[in-house]
Amino acid sequence: MAAANGSSDLYSEMEVDAFRRLFPLRYHEQHLLKSVRPDARKLGSARDTTLALGAVASAEGSALAKIGSTTMLAAIKMEIMTPTVECPDEGSIAIEFHMPPICSPLVRPGRPAEAASVISKQLSDTILRYVVIACRCPKLGV
């Protein structure tokens, strides 16, 4: 009898998945009417979150974050360099953002994802904006 229940559960799961793919709006509306998310969490509850600092030993700073079944890794590597002759009082910053193929079906092996360069630019702009503000306001401290 267990085999019958097992195949019945699989069939039900396949039906739900087909409905979710064919009618995504109705699928989510049904959950909202019940005040529950598709993963059975209540609307106001957050996913389980963990954070591990120092996840990459070869980096100057790193963190591994898990939010539900999503895992993210951030690492910072630094290198001290000699400034150019033209700008002896200025430094530079280079941001690289990597998206491996496992993160999205849109990312293909062998070439960087289109979004990676946009995210790298946004990160760089944000960090540089903070550095400029911090230089103008010593209380923020850099």
XYZ file of N, CA, C and O in Angstrom:
568
model
N 0.808 -1.188 0.000
C 0.000 0.000 0.000
C 0.856 1.257 0.000
O 0.454 2.281 -0.495
N 2.067 1.178 0.549
C 2.960 2.330 0.606
C 3.346 2.797 -0.789
O 3.475 3.975 -1.036
N 3.506 1.852 -1.706
C 3.878 2.229 -3.069
C 2.764 3.033 -3.726
O 3.007 3.969 -4.462
N 1.507 2.663 -3.455
C 0.387 3.397 -4.032
C 0.353 4.833 -3.506
O 0.133 5.772 -4.253
N 0.568 4.993 -2.203
C 0.603 6.337 -1.625
C 1.772 7.134 -2.175
O 1.631 8.318 -2.444
N 2.909 6.497 -2.337
C 4.093 7.174 -2.854
C 3.871 7.680 -4.272
O 4.197 8.810 -4.603
N 3.276 6.850 -5.125
C 3.033 7.282 -6.502
C 1.920 8.323 -6.549
O 1.929 9.222 -7.380
N 0.947 8.220 -5.640
C -0.124 9.216 -5.565
C 0.440 10.571 -5.161
O 0.049 11.603 -5.712
N 1.361 10.573 -4.190
C 2.000 11.822 -3.760
C 2.798 12.439 -4.905
O 2.750 13.647 -5.112
N 3.505 11.610 -5.650
C 4.291 12.090 -6.785
C 3.378 12.688 -7.851
O 3.646 13.749 -8.394
N 2.247 12.006 -8.096
C 1.283 12.508 -9.083
C 0.719 13.854 -8.635
O 0.634 14.794 -9.426
N 0.360 13.986 -7.362
C -0.163 15.248 -6.830
C 0.870 16.357 -6.944
O 0.554 17.486 -7.303
N 2.114 16.019 -6.634
C 3.199 16.995 -6.727
C 3.393 17.459 -8.170
O 3.603 18.648 -8.426
N 3.293 16.524 -9.113
C 3.426 16.877 -10.524
C 2.269 17.770 -10.973
O 2.462 18.714 -11.730
N 1.046 17.493 -10.472
C -0.112 18.316 -10.819
C 0.058 19.738 -10.295
O -0.223 20.704 -10.998
N 0.521 19.869 -9.060
C 0.731 21.189 -8.466
C 1.795 21.948 -9.252
O 1.633 23.139 -9.550
N 2.881 21.275 -9.599
C 3.952 21.925 -10.352
C 3.456 22.367 -11.736
O 3.771 23.462 -12.193
N 2.659 21.529 -12.384
C 2.107 21.887 -13.697
C 1.185 23.102 -13.563
O 1.247 24.033 -14.369
N 0.334 23.113 -12.539
C -0.568 24.250 -12.315
C 0.235 25.522 -12.056
O -0.077 26.586 -12.592
N 1.301 25.410 -11.251
C 2.148 26.569 -10.934
C 2.773 27.148 -12.200
O 2.836 28.354 -12.390
N 3.219 26.278 -13.085
C 3.868 26.736 -14.327
C 2.865 27.292 -15.345
O 3.147 28.260 -16.032
N 1.689 26.670 -15.432
C 0.703 27.093 -16.422
C -0.086 28.326 -15.990
O -0.452 29.163 -16.805
N -0.353 28.423 -14.682
C -1.177 29.520 -14.166
C -0.501 30.154 -12.943
O -1.004 30.070 -11.824
N 0.651 30.802 -13.136
C 1.397 31.322 -11.981
C 0.618 32.354 -11.160
O 0.692 32.353 -9.933
N -0.149 33.210 -11.804
C -0.902 34.234 -11.076
C -1.956 33.589 -10.177
O -2.055 33.919 -8.993
N -2.730 32.663 -10.718
C -3.751 31.970 -9.910
C -3.107 31.154 -8.798
O -3.642 31.081 -7.682
N -1.974 30.538 -9.083
C -1.248 29.745 -8.075
C -0.906 30.615 -6.872
O -1.182 30.249 -5.731
N -0.348 31.793 -7.133
C 0.048 32.679 -6.038
C -1.168 33.333 -5.380
O -1.159 33.547 -4.162
N -2.209 33.635 -6.147
C -3.432 34.193 -5.563
C -4.044 33.229 -4.551
O -4.514 33.634 -3.490
N -4.045 31.937 -4.873
C -4.599 30.936 -3.953
C -3.835 30.930 -2.631
O -4.425 30.807 -1.561
N -2.519 31.084 -2.704
C -1.732 31.121 -1.475
C -2.005 32.397 -0.687
O -2.101 32.375 0.542
N -2.122 33.524 -1.381
C -2.402 34.790 -0.694
C -3.755 34.750 0.011
O -3.900 35.271 1.119
N -4.752 34.124 -0.608
C -6.062 34.008 0.025
C -5.993 33.222 1.331
O -6.760 33.463 2.258
N -5.064 32.277 1.399
C -4.876 31.467 2.613
C -3.853 32.085 3.568
O -3.536 31.507 4.603
N -3.298 33.255 3.196
C -2.260 33.935 3.989
C -1.060 33.044 4.254
O -0.505 32.998 5.356
N -0.659 32.317 3.216
C 0.498 31.433 3.329
C 1.299 31.518 2.031
O 0.753 31.746 0.964
N 2.592 31.364 2.156
C 3.467 31.372 0.979
C 3.504 29.972 0.363
O 3.164 28.999 1.027
N 3.944 29.871 -0.895
C 4.014 28.544 -1.534
C 4.895 27.542 -0.777
O 4.679 26.342 -0.868
N 5.874 28.030 -0.006
C 6.721 27.104 0.763
C 6.152 26.832 2.160
O 6.845 26.306 3.027
N 4.888 27.207 2.404
C 4.137 26.954 3.641
C 4.455 27.920 4.788
O 3.906 27.786 5.867
N 5.304 28.914 4.553
C 5.544 29.921 5.590
C 4.381 30.894 5.633
O 3.752 31.162 4.621
N 4.123 31.461 6.808
C 3.128 32.519 6.919
C 3.665 33.754 6.216
O 4.881 33.923 6.076
N 2.787 34.639 5.764
C 3.204 35.807 4.982
C 4.203 36.686 5.734
O 5.111 37.235 5.136
N 4.063 36.832 7.032
C 4.959 37.708 7.791
C 6.246 37.054 8.267
O 7.096 37.720 8.855
N 6.428 35.767 8.027
C 7.624 35.093 8.544
C 8.749 35.072 7.507
O 8.502 34.914 6.314
N 9.950 35.236 7.999
C 11.127 35.258 7.130
C 11.699 33.849 6.969
O 11.416 32.951 7.774
N 12.518 33.675 5.957
C 13.225 32.407 5.781
C 14.313 32.294 6.836
O 14.811 33.299 7.334
N 14.699 31.057 7.127
C 15.828 30.844 8.039
C 17.070 31.458 7.421
O 17.336 31.277 6.227
N 17.846 32.197 8.220
C 19.029 32.898 7.732
C 20.230 32.558 8.600
O 20.122 32.557 9.826
N 21.348 32.260 7.953
C 22.600 32.059 8.676
C 23.696 32.865 7.992
O 23.653 33.093 6.794
N 24.681 33.265 8.775
C 25.807 34.044 8.252
C 27.085 33.516 8.882
O 27.173 33.405 10.107
N 28.053 33.181 8.055
C 29.349 32.698 8.542
C 30.431 33.643 8.029
O 30.628 33.773 6.818
N 31.111 34.317 8.940
C 32.191 35.230 8.565
C 33.490 34.453 8.423
O 33.696 33.434 9.079
N 34.384 34.943 7.568
C 35.681 34.295 7.384
C 35.598 32.991 6.622
O 36.390 32.074 6.855
N 34.663 32.886 5.700
C 34.448 31.639 4.957
C 35.566 31.325 3.972
O 35.806 30.172 3.650
N 36.285 32.354 3.488
C 37.376 32.155 2.525
C 38.676 32.561 3.213
O 38.926 33.746 3.439
N 39.494 31.582 3.536
C 40.722 31.846 4.302
C 41.727 32.709 3.540
O 42.486 33.467 4.144
N 41.735 32.640 2.215
C 42.722 33.390 1.427
C 42.289 34.837 1.161
O 43.016 35.582 0.519
N 41.126 35.246 1.645
C 40.628 36.609 1.428
C 40.841 37.444 2.690
O 40.922 36.914 3.793
N 40.907 38.768 2.499
C 41.036 39.660 3.650
C 39.729 39.743 4.438
O 39.724 40.025 5.621
N 38.640 39.499 3.788
C 37.336 39.466 4.441
C 36.378 38.653 3.600
O 36.440 38.687 2.374
N 35.495 37.890 4.244
C 34.539 37.096 3.492
C 33.354 36.730 4.365
O 33.421 36.784 5.590
N 32.264 36.378 3.715
C 31.061 35.946 4.413
C 30.288 34.981 3.529
O 30.235 35.140 2.313
N 29.707 33.988 4.174
C 28.837 33.035 3.506
C 27.459 33.214 4.127
O 27.291 33.031 5.328
N 26.488 33.617 3.314
C 25.134 33.854 3.809
C 24.183 32.845 3.195
O 24.274 32.539 2.008
N 23.271 32.338 4.018
C 22.231 31.427 3.542
C 20.892 31.991 3.983
O 20.679 32.254 5.158
N 20.016 32.190 2.998
C 18.657 32.652 3.265
C 17.735 31.627 2.620
O 17.638 31.562 1.389
N 17.110 30.811 3.425
C 16.316 29.706 2.895
C 17.232 28.753 2.155
O 18.244 28.305 2.685
N 16.919 28.455 0.904
C 17.768 27.557 0.111
C 18.729 28.326 -0.798
O 19.416 27.730 -1.618
N 18.798 29.657 -0.630
C 19.707 30.478 -1.438
C 21.000 30.690 -0.667
O 20.983 31.077 0.502
N 22.141 30.449 -1.307
C 23.449 30.630 -0.682
C 24.236 31.658 -1.473
O 24.267 31.609 -2.705
N 24.858 32.596 -0.751
C 25.669 33.635 -1.381
C 27.028 33.674 -0.701
O 27.109 33.497 0.515
N 28.062 33.921 -1.464
C 29.413 34.045 -0.934
C 29.984 35.369 -1.391
O 29.913 35.712 -2.575
N 30.541 36.130 -0.461
C 31.205 37.393 -0.786
C 32.610 37.336 -0.202
O 32.805 36.888 0.926
N 33.587 37.765 -0.975
C 34.971 37.772 -0.509
C 35.652 39.046 -0.987
O 35.392 39.520 -2.086
N 36.520 39.579 -0.150
C 37.271 40.783 -0.494
C 38.751 40.439 -0.468
O 39.261 39.917 0.515
N 39.412 40.738 -1.570
C 40.861 40.579 -1.656
C 41.429 41.954 -1.940
O 40.879 42.700 -2.738
N 42.500 42.300 -1.272
C 43.099 43.616 -1.468
C 44.564 43.488 -1.846
O 45.221 42.516 -1.503
N 45.035 44.514 -2.555
C 46.424 44.560 -2.967
C 46.886 46.016 -2.894
O 46.220 46.914 -3.403
N 47.989 46.241 -2.227
C 48.547 47.590 -2.151
C 49.418 47.796 -3.374
O 50.272 46.979 -3.696
N 49.157 48.931 -4.052
C 49.887 49.224 -5.284
C 50.463 50.634 -5.202
O 50.003 51.460 -4.429
N 51.441 50.902 -6.019
C 52.033 52.240 -6.099
C 51.167 53.102 -7.018
O 50.832 52.681 -8.123
N 50.780 54.319 -6.552
C 49.960 55.192 -7.404
C 50.721 55.602 -8.665
O 51.950 55.565 -8.713
N 49.967 56.030 -9.660
C 50.592 56.488 -10.901
C 51.252 57.840 -10.668
O 50.909 58.569 -9.733
N 52.176 58.202 -11.529
C 52.880 59.487 -11.431
C 51.893 60.641 -11.629
O 51.983 61.672 -10.963
N 50.918 60.454 -12.527
C 49.946 61.502 -12.812
C 49.031 61.796 -11.622
O 48.569 62.910 -11.441
N 48.744 60.803 -10.819
C 47.821 60.946 -9.679
C 48.431 60.294 -8.436
O 47.956 59.253 -7.968
N 49.474 60.911 -7.865
C 50.175 60.271 -6.742
C 49.347 60.173 -5.456
O 49.657 59.356 -4.592
N 48.284 60.986 -5.338
C 47.469 60.960 -4.120
C 46.176 60.162 -4.289
O 45.305 60.231 -3.431
N 46.040 59.459 -5.391
C 44.802 58.734 -5.644
C 45.067 57.242 -5.762
O 46.123 56.812 -6.179
N 44.064 56.489 -5.376
C 44.120 55.040 -5.520
C 43.104 54.584 -6.540
O 42.533 55.392 -7.264
N 42.886 53.319 -6.596
C 41.889 52.791 -7.512
C 41.166 51.632 -6.847
O 41.631 51.062 -5.862
N 40.023 51.318 -7.412
C 39.232 50.197 -6.905
C 38.734 49.396 -8.101
O 38.359 49.974 -9.121
N 38.778 48.101 -7.991
C 38.267 47.229 -9.055
C 37.310 46.234 -8.417
O 37.668 45.554 -7.453
N 36.108 46.185 -8.927
C 35.087 45.275 -8.405
C 34.828 44.210 -9.455
O 34.607 44.507 -10.620
N 34.845 42.971 -9.026
C 34.486 41.867 -9.915
C 33.346 41.105 -9.261
O 33.425 40.743 -8.095
N 32.317 40.900 -10.006
C 31.154 40.156 -9.524
C 30.990 38.938 -10.419
O 30.874 39.078 -11.630
N 31.007 37.762 -9.826
C 30.932 36.525 -10.608
C 29.587 35.847 -10.382
O 29.116 35.763 -9.254
N 29.002 35.376 -11.450
C 27.762 34.603 -11.380
C 28.031 33.254 -12.054
O 28.087 33.180 -13.273
N 28.213 32.202 -11.274
C 28.445 30.902 -11.902
C 27.173 30.391 -12.579
O 26.064 30.799 -12.233
N 27.306 29.497 -13.558
C 26.144 28.986 -14.300
C 25.064 28.360 -13.416
O 23.909 28.372 -13.777
N 25.434 27.880 -12.249
C 24.444 27.238 -11.384
C 23.438 28.245 -10.811
O 22.358 27.884 -10.390
N 23.776 29.554 -10.834
C 22.908 30.546 -10.205
C 21.678 30.888 -11.033
O 20.700 31.390 -10.501
N 21.695 30.628 -12.312
C 20.559 30.983 -13.152
C 20.637 30.237 -14.478
O 21.727 30.040 -15.009
N 19.483 29.856 -15.033
C 19.505 29.214 -16.350
C 19.937 30.170 -17.458
O 20.276 29.749 -18.556
N 19.940 31.470 -17.174
C 20.351 32.460 -18.166
C 21.872 32.579 -18.279
O 22.381 33.121 -19.243
N 22.593 32.092 -17.263
C 24.053 32.181 -17.251
C 24.629 30.939 -17.924
O 24.305 29.820 -17.557
N 25.462 31.153 -18.910
C 26.063 30.056 -19.673
C 27.529 29.880 -19.277
O 28.223 30.864 -19.002
N 28.018 28.646 -19.271
C 29.430 28.424 -18.962
C 30.333 29.073 -20.004
O 29.975 29.167 -21.180
N 31.486 29.549 -19.550
C 32.492 30.053 -20.472
C 32.485 31.540 -20.714
O 33.451 32.094 -21.197
N 31.398 32.222 -20.396
C 31.392 33.674 -20.577
C 30.660 34.315 -19.401
O 29.719 33.734 -18.851
N 31.068 35.522 -19.025
C 30.423 36.172 -17.883
C 28.962 36.507 -18.181
O 28.601 36.789 -19.326
N 28.150 36.482 -17.148
C 26.744 36.859 -17.292
C 26.652 38.352 -17.573
O 27.464 39.136 -17.090
N 25.661 38.753 -18.374
C 25.491 40.168 -18.700
C 25.247 40.997 -17.445
O 25.741 42.113 -17.322
N 24.507 40.441 -16.503
C 24.187 41.176 -15.275
C 25.425 41.396 -14.409
O 25.476 42.353 -13.637
N 26.429 40.549 -14.527
C 27.613 40.653 -13.676
C 28.319 41.990 -13.857
O 28.740 42.612 -12.878
N 28.459 42.462 -15.090
C 29.148 43.738 -15.306
C 28.324 44.903 -14.766
O 28.874 45.861 -14.220
N 27.012 44.818 -14.881
C 26.139 45.876 -14.343
C 26.234 45.911 -12.826
O 26.371 46.984 -12.211
N 26.199 44.753 -12.193
C 26.292 44.681 -10.734
C 27.666 45.152 -10.271
O 27.784 45.876 -9.281
N 28.722 44.778 -10.979
C 30.073 45.249 -10.636
C 30.139 46.767 -10.652
O 30.685 47.396 -9.752
N 29.564 47.383 -11.677
C 29.552 48.842 -11.797
C 28.755 49.480 -10.664
O 29.188 50.470 -10.055
N 27.602 48.924 -10.340
C 26.783 49.463 -9.252
C 27.504 49.356 -7.905
O 27.474 50.290 -7.109
N 28.161 48.234 -7.662
C 28.923 48.061 -6.424
C 30.068 49.067 -6.345
O 30.293 49.691 -5.310
N 30.791 49.210 -7.434
C 31.902 50.150 -7.484
C 31.422 51.578 -7.224
O 32.004 52.302 -6.410
N 30.336 51.983 -7.894
C 29.789 53.325 -7.693
C 29.365 53.544 -6.242
O 29.612 54.602 -5.665
N 28.739 52.557 -5.645
C 28.276 52.664 -4.256
C 29.449 52.799 -3.301
O 29.442 53.659 -2.412
N 30.461 51.990 -3.472
C 31.630 52.045 -2.587
C 32.365 53.364 -2.754
O 32.732 54.013 -1.771
N 32.571 53.778 -3.988
C 33.270 55.054 -4.225
C 32.476 56.236 -3.671
O 33.064 57.178 -3.131
N 31.152 56.203 -3.782
C 30.313 57.264 -3.230
C 30.500 57.335 -1.717
O 30.628 58.402 -1.139
N 30.551 56.182 -1.053
C 30.756 56.147 0.390
C 32.129 56.702 0.748
O 32.274 57.468 1.693
N 33.150 56.349 0.000
C 34.504 56.832 0.269
C 34.563 58.350 0.133
O 35.154 59.038 0.971
N 33.934 58.907 -0.893
C 33.915 60.357 -1.073
C 33.206 61.025 0.097
O 33.686 62.015 0.651
N 32.063 60.487 0.508
C 31.330 61.053 1.648
C 32.165 60.963 2.910
O 32.246 61.898 3.689
N 32.812 59.811 3.129
C 33.624 59.622 4.330
C 34.814 60.584 4.350
O 35.201 61.055 5.415
N 35.386 60.881 3.193
C 36.528 61.807 3.130
C 36.078 63.237 3.478
O 36.824 63.997 4.044
N 34.840 63.573 3.137
C 34.312 64.901 3.428
C 33.875 65.021 4.887
O 33.804 66.104 5.432
N 33.517 63.883 5.493
C 33.006 63.888 6.860
C 33.844 62.915 7.688
O 33.523 61.730 7.777
N 34.905 63.392 8.344
C 35.810 62.496 9.092
C 35.112 61.680 10.193
O 35.614 60.654 10.591
N 33.946 62.131 10.677
C 33.233 61.390 11.728
C 32.826 59.997 11.265
O 32.690 59.085 12.059
N 32.610 59.830 9.952
C 32.239 58.509 9.428
C 33.419 57.570 9.487
O 33.251 56.368 9.651
N 34.621 58.087 9.318
C 35.849 57.287 9.414
C 35.941 56.193 8.382
O 35.048 55.419 8.199
N 37.044 56.182 7.695
C 37.317 55.127 6.715
C 38.599 54.455 7.107
O 39.526 55.061 7.547
